[in-house]
Coordinates of C-alpha atoms and ligand atoms in Angstrom, one line a residue:
X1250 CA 5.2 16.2 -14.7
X1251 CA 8.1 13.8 -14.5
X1252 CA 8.1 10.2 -14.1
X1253 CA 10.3 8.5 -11.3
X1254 CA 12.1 5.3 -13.2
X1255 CA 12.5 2.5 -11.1
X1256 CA 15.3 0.7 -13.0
X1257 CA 15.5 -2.5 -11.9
X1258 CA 13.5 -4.1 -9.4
X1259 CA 14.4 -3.6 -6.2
X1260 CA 14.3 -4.6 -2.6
X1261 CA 13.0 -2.1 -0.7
X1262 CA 12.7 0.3 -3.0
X1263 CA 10.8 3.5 -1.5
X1264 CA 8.6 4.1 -4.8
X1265 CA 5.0 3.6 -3.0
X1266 CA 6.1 6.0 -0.3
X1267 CA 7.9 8.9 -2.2
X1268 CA 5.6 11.6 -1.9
X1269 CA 5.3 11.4 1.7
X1270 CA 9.8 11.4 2.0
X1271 CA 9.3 14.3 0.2
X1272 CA 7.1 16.1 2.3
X1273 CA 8.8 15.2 5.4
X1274 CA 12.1 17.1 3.4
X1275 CA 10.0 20.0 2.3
X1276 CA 8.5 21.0 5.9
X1277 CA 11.9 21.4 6.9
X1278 CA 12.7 24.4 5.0
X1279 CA 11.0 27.0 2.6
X1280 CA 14.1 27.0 0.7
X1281 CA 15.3 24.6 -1.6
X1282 CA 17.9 22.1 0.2
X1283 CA 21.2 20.2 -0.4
X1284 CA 20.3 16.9 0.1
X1285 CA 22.5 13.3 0.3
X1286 CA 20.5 10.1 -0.5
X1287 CA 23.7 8.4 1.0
X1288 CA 22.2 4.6 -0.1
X1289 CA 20.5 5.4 -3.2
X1290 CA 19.6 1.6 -4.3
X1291 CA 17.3 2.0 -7.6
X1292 CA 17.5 5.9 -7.2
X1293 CA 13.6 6.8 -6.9
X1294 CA 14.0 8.6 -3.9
X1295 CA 17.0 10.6 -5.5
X1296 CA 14.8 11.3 -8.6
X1297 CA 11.7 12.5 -6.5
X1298 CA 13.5 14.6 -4.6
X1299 CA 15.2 16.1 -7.8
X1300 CA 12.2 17.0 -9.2
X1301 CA 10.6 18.8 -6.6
X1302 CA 13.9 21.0 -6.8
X1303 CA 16.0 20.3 -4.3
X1304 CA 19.8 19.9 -5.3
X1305 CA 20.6 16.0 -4.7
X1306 CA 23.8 14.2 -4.1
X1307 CA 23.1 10.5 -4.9
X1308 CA 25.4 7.5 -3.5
X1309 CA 25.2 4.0 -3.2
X1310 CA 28.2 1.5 -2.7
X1311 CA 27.1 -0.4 -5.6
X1312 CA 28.0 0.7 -9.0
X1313 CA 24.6 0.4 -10.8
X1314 CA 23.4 3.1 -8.4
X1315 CA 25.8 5.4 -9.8
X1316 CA 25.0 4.4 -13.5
X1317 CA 21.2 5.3 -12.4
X1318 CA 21.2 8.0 -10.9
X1319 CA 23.9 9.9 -13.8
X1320 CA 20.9 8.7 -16.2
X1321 CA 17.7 9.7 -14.5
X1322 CA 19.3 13.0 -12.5
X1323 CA 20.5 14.1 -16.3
X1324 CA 24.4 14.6 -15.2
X1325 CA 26.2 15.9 -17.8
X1326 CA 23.5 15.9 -20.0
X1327 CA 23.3 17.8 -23.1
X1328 CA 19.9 18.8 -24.5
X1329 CA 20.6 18.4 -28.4
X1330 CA 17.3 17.9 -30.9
X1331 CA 16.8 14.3 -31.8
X1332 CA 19.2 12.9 -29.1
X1333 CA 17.3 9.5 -28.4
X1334 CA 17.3 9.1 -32.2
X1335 CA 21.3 9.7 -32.8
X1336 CA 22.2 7.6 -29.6
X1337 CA 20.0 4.7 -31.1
X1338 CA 21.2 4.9 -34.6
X1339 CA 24.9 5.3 -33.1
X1340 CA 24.5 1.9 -31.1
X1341 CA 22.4 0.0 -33.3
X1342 CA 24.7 0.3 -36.4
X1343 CA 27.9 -0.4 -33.9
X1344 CA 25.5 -3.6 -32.3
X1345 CA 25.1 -5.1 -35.8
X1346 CA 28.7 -4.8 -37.0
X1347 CA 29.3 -6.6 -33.6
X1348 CA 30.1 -10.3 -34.7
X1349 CA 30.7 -11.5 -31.1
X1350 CA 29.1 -15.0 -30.5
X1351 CA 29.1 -17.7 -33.4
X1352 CA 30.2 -20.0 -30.1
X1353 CA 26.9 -19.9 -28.9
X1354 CA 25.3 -20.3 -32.6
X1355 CA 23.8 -24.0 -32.1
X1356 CA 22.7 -23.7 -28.7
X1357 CA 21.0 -20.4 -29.3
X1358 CA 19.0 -22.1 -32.6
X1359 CA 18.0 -25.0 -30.0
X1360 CA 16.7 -22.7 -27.3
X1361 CA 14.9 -20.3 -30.3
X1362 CA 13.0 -23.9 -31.0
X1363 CA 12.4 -24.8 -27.8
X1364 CA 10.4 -21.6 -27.6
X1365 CA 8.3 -21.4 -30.9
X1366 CA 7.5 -24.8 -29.5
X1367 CA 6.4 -23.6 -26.4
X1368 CA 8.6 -26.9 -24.9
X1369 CA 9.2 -25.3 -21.3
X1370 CA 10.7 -28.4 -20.2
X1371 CA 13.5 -28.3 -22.7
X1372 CA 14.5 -25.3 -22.0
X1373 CA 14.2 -26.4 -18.2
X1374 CA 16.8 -29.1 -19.5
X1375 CA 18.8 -26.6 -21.4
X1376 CA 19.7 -25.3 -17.3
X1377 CA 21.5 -28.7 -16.8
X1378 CA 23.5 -29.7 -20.6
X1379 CA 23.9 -26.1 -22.1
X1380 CA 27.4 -25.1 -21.8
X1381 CA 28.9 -22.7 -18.6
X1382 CA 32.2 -21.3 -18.2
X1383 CA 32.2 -22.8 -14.7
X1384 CA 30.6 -26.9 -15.4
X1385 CA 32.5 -29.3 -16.4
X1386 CA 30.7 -30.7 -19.6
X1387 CA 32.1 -28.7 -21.8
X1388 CA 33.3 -30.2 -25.4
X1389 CA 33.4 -27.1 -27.7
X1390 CA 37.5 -27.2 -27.6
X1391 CA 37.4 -23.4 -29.3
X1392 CA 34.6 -22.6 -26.3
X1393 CA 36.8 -23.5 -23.4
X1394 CA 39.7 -21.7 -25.1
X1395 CA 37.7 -18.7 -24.9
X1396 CA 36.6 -19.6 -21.6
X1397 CA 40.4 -19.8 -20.2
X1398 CA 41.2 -16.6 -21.9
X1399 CA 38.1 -15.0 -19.5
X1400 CA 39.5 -16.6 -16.4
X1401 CA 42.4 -15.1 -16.7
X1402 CA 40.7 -11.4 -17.0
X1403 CA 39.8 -12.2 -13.0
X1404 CA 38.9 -9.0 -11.9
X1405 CA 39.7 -6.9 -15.2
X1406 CA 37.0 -6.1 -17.8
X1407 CA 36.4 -8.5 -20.6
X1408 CA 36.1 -6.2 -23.4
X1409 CA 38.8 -7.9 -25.2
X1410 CA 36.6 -11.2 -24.8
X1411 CA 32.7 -10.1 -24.8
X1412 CA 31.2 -13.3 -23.8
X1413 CA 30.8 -12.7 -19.9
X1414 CA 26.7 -12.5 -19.4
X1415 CA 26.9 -15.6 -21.8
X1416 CA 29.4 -17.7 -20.1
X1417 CA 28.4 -16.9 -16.6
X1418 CA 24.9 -16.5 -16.4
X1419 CA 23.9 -17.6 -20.4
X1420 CA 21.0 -20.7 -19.6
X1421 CA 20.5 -20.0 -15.8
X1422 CA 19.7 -16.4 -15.1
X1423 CA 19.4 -15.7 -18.8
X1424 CA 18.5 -17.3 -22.2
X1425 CA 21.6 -17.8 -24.5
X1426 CA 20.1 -15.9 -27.0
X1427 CA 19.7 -13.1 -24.3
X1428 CA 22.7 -13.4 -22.1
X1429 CA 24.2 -12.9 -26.1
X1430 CA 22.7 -9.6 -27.0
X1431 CA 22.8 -8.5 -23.2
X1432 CA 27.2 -8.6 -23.9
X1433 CA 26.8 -7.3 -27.3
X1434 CA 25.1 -4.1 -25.9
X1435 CA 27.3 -4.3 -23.1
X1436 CA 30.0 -4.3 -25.5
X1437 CA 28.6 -1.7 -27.9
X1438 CA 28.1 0.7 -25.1
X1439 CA 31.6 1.0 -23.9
X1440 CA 32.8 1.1 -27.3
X1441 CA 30.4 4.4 -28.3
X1442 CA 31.9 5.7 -25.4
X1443 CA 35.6 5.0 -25.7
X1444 CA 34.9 6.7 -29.2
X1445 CA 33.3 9.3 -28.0
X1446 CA 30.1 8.7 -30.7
X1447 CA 27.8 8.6 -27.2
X1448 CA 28.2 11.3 -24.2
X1449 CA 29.4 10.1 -20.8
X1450 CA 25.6 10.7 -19.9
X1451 CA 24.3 8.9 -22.7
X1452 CA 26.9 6.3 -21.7
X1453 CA 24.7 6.2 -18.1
X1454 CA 21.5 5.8 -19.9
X1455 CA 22.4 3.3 -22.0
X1456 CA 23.3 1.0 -18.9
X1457 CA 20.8 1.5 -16.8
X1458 CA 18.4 0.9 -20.2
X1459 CA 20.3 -2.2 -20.4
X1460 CA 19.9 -3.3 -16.7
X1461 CA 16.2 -2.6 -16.8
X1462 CA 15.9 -5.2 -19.8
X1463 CA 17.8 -7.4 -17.7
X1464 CA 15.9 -7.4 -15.0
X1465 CA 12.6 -8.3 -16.6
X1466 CA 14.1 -11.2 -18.4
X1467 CA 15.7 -12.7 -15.1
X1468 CA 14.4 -16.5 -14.6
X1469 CA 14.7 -15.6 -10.7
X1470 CA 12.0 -15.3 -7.5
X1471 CA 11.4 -12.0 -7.6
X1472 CA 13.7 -10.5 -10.4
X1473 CA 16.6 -9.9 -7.8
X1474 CA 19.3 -11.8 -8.2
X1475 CA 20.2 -14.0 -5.1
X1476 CA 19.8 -17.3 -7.4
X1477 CA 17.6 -18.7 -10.6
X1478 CA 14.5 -20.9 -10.1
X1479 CA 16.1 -24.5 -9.2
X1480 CA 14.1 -27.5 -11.0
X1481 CA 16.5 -30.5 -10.3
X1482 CA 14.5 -33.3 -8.0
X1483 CA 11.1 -31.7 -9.0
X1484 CA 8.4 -33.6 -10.1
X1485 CA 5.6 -30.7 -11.0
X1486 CA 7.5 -28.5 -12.8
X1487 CA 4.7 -27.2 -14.8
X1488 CA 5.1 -23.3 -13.0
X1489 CA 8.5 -23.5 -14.0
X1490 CA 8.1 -24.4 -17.8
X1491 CA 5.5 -21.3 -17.7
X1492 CA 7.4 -19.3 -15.8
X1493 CA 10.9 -19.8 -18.1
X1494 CA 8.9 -19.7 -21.5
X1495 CA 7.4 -16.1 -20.4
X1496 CA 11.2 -15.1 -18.9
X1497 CA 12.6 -16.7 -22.6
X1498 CA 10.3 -14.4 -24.8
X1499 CA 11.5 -11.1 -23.7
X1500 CA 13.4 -9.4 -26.1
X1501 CA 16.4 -7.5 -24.8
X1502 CA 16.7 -5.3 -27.5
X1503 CA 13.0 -4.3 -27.4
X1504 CA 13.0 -3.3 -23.8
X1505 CA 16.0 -1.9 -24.1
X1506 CA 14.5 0.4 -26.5
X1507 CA 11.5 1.0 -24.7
X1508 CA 13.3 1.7 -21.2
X1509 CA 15.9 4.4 -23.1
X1510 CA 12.8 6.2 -24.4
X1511 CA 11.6 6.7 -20.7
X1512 CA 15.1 7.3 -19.4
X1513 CA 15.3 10.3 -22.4
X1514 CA 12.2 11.2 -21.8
X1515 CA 12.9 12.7 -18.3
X1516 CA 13.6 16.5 -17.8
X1517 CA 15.9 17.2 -15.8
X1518 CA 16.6 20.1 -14.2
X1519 CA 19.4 21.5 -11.8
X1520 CA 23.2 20.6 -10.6
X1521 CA 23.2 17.2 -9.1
X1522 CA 25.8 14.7 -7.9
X1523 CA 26.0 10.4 -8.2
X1524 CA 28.5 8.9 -6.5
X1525 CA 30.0 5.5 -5.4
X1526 CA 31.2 4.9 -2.4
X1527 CA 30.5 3.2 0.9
X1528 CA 28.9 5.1 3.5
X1529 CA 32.9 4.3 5.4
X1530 CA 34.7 5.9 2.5
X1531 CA 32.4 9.0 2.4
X1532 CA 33.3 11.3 4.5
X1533 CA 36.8 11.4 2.8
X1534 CA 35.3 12.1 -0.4
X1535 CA 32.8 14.7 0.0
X1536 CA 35.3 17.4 0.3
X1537 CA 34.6 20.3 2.7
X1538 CA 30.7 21.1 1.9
X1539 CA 27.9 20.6 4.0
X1540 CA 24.6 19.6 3.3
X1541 CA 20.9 20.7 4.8
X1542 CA 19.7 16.8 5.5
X1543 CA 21.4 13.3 4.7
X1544 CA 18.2 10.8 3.9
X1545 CA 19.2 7.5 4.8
X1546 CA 17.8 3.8 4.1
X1547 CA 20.4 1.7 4.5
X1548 CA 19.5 -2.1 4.3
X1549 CA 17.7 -3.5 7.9
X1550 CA 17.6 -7.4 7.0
X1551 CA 20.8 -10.3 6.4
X1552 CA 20.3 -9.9 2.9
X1553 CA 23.1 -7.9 1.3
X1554 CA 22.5 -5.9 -1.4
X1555 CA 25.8 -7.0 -3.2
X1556 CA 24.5 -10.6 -3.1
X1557 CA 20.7 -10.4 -4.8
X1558 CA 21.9 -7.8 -7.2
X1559 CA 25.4 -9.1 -8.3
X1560 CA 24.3 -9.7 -11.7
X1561 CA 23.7 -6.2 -12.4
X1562 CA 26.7 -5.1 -10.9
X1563 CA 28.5 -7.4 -12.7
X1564 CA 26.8 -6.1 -16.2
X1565 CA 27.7 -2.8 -15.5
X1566 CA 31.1 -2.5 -14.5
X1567 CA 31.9 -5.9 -16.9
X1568 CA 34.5 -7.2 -14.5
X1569 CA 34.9 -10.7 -14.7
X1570 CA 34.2 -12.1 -11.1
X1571 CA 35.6 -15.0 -9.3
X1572 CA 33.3 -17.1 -8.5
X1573 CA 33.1 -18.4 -5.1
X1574 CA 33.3 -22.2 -4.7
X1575 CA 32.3 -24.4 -1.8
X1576 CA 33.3 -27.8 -1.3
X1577 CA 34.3 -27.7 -4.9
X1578 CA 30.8 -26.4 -5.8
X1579 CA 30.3 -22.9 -7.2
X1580 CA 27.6 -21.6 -5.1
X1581 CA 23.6 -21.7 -6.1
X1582 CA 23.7 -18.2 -7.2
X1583 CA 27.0 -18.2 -8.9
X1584 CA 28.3 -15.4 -7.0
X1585 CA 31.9 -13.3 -6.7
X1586 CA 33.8 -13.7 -3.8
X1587 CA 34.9 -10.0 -3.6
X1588 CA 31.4 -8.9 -2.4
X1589 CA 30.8 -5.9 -0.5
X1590 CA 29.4 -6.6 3.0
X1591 CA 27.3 -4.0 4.3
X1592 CA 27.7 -3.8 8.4
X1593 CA 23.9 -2.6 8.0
X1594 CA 23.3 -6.6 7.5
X1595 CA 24.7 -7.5 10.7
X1596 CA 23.2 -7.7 13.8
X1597 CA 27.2 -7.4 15.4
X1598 CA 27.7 -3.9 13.7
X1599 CA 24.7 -2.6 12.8
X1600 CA 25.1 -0.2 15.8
X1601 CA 28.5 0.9 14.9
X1602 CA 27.4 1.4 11.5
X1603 CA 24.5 3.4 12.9
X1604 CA 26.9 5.8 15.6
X1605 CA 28.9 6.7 12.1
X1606 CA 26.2 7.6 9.7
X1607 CA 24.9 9.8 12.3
X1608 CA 29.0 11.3 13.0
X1609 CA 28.5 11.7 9.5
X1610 CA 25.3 13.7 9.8
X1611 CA 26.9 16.1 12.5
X1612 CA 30.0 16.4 10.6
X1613 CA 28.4 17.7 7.2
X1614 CA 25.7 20.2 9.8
X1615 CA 22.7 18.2 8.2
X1616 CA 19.4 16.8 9.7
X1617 CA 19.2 13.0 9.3
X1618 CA 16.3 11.6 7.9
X1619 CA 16.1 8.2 8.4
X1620 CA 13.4 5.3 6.6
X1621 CA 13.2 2.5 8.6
X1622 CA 10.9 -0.5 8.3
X1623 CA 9.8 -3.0 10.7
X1624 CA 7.9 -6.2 9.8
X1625 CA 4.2 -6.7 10.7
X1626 CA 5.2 -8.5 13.9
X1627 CA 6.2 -5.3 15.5
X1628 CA 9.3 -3.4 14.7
X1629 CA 11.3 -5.7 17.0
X1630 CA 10.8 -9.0 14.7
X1631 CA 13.9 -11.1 14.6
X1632 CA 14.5 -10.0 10.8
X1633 CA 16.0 -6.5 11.5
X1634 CA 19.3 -6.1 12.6
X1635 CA 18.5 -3.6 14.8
X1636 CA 15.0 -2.6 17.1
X1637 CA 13.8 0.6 16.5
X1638 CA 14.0 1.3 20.0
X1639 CA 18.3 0.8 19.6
X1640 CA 18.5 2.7 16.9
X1641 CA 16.6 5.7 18.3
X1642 CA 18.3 5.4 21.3
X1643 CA 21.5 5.4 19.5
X1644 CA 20.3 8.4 17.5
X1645 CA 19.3 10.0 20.8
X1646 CA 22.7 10.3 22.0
X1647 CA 23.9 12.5 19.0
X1648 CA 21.1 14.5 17.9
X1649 CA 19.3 17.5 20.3
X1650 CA 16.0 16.1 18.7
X1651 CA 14.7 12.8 17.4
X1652 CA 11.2 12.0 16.1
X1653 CA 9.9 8.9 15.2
X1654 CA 6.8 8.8 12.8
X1655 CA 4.7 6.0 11.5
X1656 CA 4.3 6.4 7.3
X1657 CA 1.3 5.1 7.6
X1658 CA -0.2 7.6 10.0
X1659 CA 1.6 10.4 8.1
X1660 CA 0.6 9.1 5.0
X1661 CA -3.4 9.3 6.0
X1662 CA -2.3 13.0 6.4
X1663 CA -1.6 13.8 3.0
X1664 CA -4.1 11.2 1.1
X1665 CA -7.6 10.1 1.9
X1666 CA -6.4 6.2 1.0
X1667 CA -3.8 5.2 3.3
X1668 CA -3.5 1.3 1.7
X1669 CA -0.7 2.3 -0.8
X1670 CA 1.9 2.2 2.5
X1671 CA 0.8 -0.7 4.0
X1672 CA -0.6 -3.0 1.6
X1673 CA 2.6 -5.5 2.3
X1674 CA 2.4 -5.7 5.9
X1675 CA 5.9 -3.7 6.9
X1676 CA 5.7 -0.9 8.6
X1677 CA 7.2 2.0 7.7
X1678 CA 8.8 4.7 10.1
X1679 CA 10.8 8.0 9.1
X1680 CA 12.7 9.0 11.8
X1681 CA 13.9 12.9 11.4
X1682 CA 16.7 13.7 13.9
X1683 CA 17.3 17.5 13.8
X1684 CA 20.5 19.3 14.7
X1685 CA 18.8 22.1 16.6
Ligands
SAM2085 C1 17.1 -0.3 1.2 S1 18.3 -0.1 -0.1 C2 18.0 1.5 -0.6 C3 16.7 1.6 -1.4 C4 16.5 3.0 -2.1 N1 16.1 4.0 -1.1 C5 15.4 2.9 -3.1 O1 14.3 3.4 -3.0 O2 15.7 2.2 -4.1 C6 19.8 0.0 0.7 C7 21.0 0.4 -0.2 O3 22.1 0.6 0.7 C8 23.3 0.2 0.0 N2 24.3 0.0 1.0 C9 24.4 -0.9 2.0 N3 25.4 -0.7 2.8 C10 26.0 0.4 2.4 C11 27.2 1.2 2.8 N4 27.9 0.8 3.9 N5 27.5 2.3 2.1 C12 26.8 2.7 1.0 N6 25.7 2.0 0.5 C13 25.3 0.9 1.2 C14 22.9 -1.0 -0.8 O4 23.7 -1.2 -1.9 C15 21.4 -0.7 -1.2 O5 21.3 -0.2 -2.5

């Protein structure tokens, strides 16, 4: 049997509730169904549904998705003996060759210290002095030289200057040592692939190997994104020496390693699809075939996706971003100012979001099959940019029928132990609007 990867981690990922999406899609039909997963996130959903054989078309605005769902889906992949084993040795004799950072040299031999010392708070400090393309303590004449030079690649890759992860996010988000070998790979990758020495899929799998190790070595709240653990003005900050020593020790390469293993170790089976667009820019680019149902979990809360998981996004198309700056400040989480915003995360045009995805629906001929989660306070809480009771009356108006089902209940159906759903509180609703 297959085993879904979740990549990253992810908000809201649908992991603990797969099996019972699936066999909400499988009671429609006997047959095997085209189906979009039109916000495909970490992909899980797009996985589980591949392997129980339906044909999937996975999409998510954000780039990462796409880089996902090529890997785990197997698009484009060839099934050559000892694949994992020429992929590695391919990208680990280019990643040695690699002589990328000797600017980082001294402050990578500091932070290495720091660590076999177990000295938490000095590399707590390390947050504050070490050097950052965007504070302005930096000495290092040949460093901000090399910094310029990446300013002025604004919105173009820095290939030609492979220091990004390190300048941007090297001593916040990640260790130097880290944020070093997370740029190197980075750097490897694309040059495997420009040579052609690595497949386009292999290309795919090596990203999303690479976004999995930096996930686990994020210094964040919950591995997303949205901004590192802030020490400054605290007195106790004996959970945050812990807490950066354990993010400090993991090795990149290692678990870069381990996650390609697990992404090559999926089969994969049939003729699947990743895209990347917004749900706005879809319908243009799906050309004139229709599909049996579009799934649909598109964000409910004010957090945008672009903002917690920017980083990644950042890693895997290897754009240099402009940073936004407020009152002459860059912002906590060092973010880009060219940021998608989702109209899911506002409460103004979430319903006008809502009234196109399911135009959308009707125009492709598909059932909608929509997750939607509500917070333990009822599904009304102030969090969700829309009630359920909007949305299916919304839905109402465009579909001939629209049922509303709690997982939880649905879940009891199918298992004796119903706790896996709810064990966080939410509540989880599918709601499965049928065309006729
Ligand atoms: C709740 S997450 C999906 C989680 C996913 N089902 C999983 O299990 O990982 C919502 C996703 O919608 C995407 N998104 C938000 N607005 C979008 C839009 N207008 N078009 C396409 N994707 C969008 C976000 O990037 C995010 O990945």
């Amino acid at each position: 049997m297959n085993k879904v990867i979740r990549p990253i981690h992810y908000l809201g990922s649908k992991l603990r509730v797969l099996e019972v999406i699936v066999k909400q899609i499988d009671k429609i039909s006997e047959k095997k169904l085209k189906v979009l997963d039109l916000f495909s996130g970490s992909t899980v959903v797009s996985q589980a549904l591949a392997d129980s054989g339906h044909q999937v078309t996975s999409n998510d605005v954000m780039g990462y998705s796409q880089s996902f769902a090529i890997a785990t889906l197997g698009i484009g992949r060839c099934l050559e003996n000892d694949i994992l084993e020429k992929v590695r040795a391919t990208l680990f004799t280019e990643y040695k060759n690699n002589k990328l950072h000797s600017f980082f040299n001294d402050i990578i031999e500091l932070e290495s210290s720091c660590i076999a010392n177990q000295n938490g708070l000095e590399l707590l400090n390390l947050i504050e002095s070490g050097p950052k393309i965007w504070s302005k303590q930096v000495r290092n004449q040949s460093l901000l030289t090399a910094y310029k030079n990446l300013k002025t690649l604004e919105g173009f890759t820095a290939f030609e200057t492979p220091i990004l992860v390190t300048s941007f996010y090297g001593g916040t988000y990640f260790g130097y040592k880290q944020a070093t070998e997370i740029d190197n790979l980075r750097f490897t990758i694309e040059k495997c692939a420009n040579a052609g020495t690595i497949s386009p899929w292999a290309k795919s799998a090596a990203l999303t190997a690479l976004l999995s190790a930096a996930s686990l070595a994020a210094f964040t709240p919950g591995k997303h994104f949205a901004q590192y653990h802030k020490v400054t003005g605290k007195i106790d900050t004996k959970f945050h020496e812990k807490r950066i020593l354990a993010d400090r020790k993991v090795n990149i390469l290692d678990e870069f390693n381990k996650a390609l293993k697990i992404i090559f170790s999926r089969k994969n089976d049939g003729n699947h699809v990743a895209l990347n667009f917004s749900m706005e820019e879809l319908s243009q680019n799906l050309g004139e075939g229709s599909f049996d149902v579009i799934y649909a979990d598109p964000p409910y809360t004010a957090q945008q996706y672009s903002r917690f998981y920017h980083i990644p996004e950042v890693i895997n198309s290897y754009e240099v971003p402009k940073l936004q700056i407020i009152k002459g400040e860059v912002t906590s989480g060092l973010y880009g100012i060219d940021r998608f915003k989702s109209r899911f995360s506002s409460k103004k045009e979430a319903p006008e979001a809502f009234k196109d995805l399911a135009s959308l629906a009707l125009s492709k001929n598909a059932d909608l099959l929509l997750s939607y989660s509500g917070n333990i306070n009822g599904n009304s809480g102030n969090g969700r940019m829309i009630t359920l009771e909007e949305l299916t009356s919304i839905l109402e108006s465009f579909f001939q029928s629209v049922e509303v089902i709690q997982l939880d209940l649905l879940y009891r159906q199918f298992n004796s132990n119903a706790l896996a759903v709810n064990d966080r509180g939410d509540r989880e609703y599918m709601i499965h609007c049928k065309i006729c």
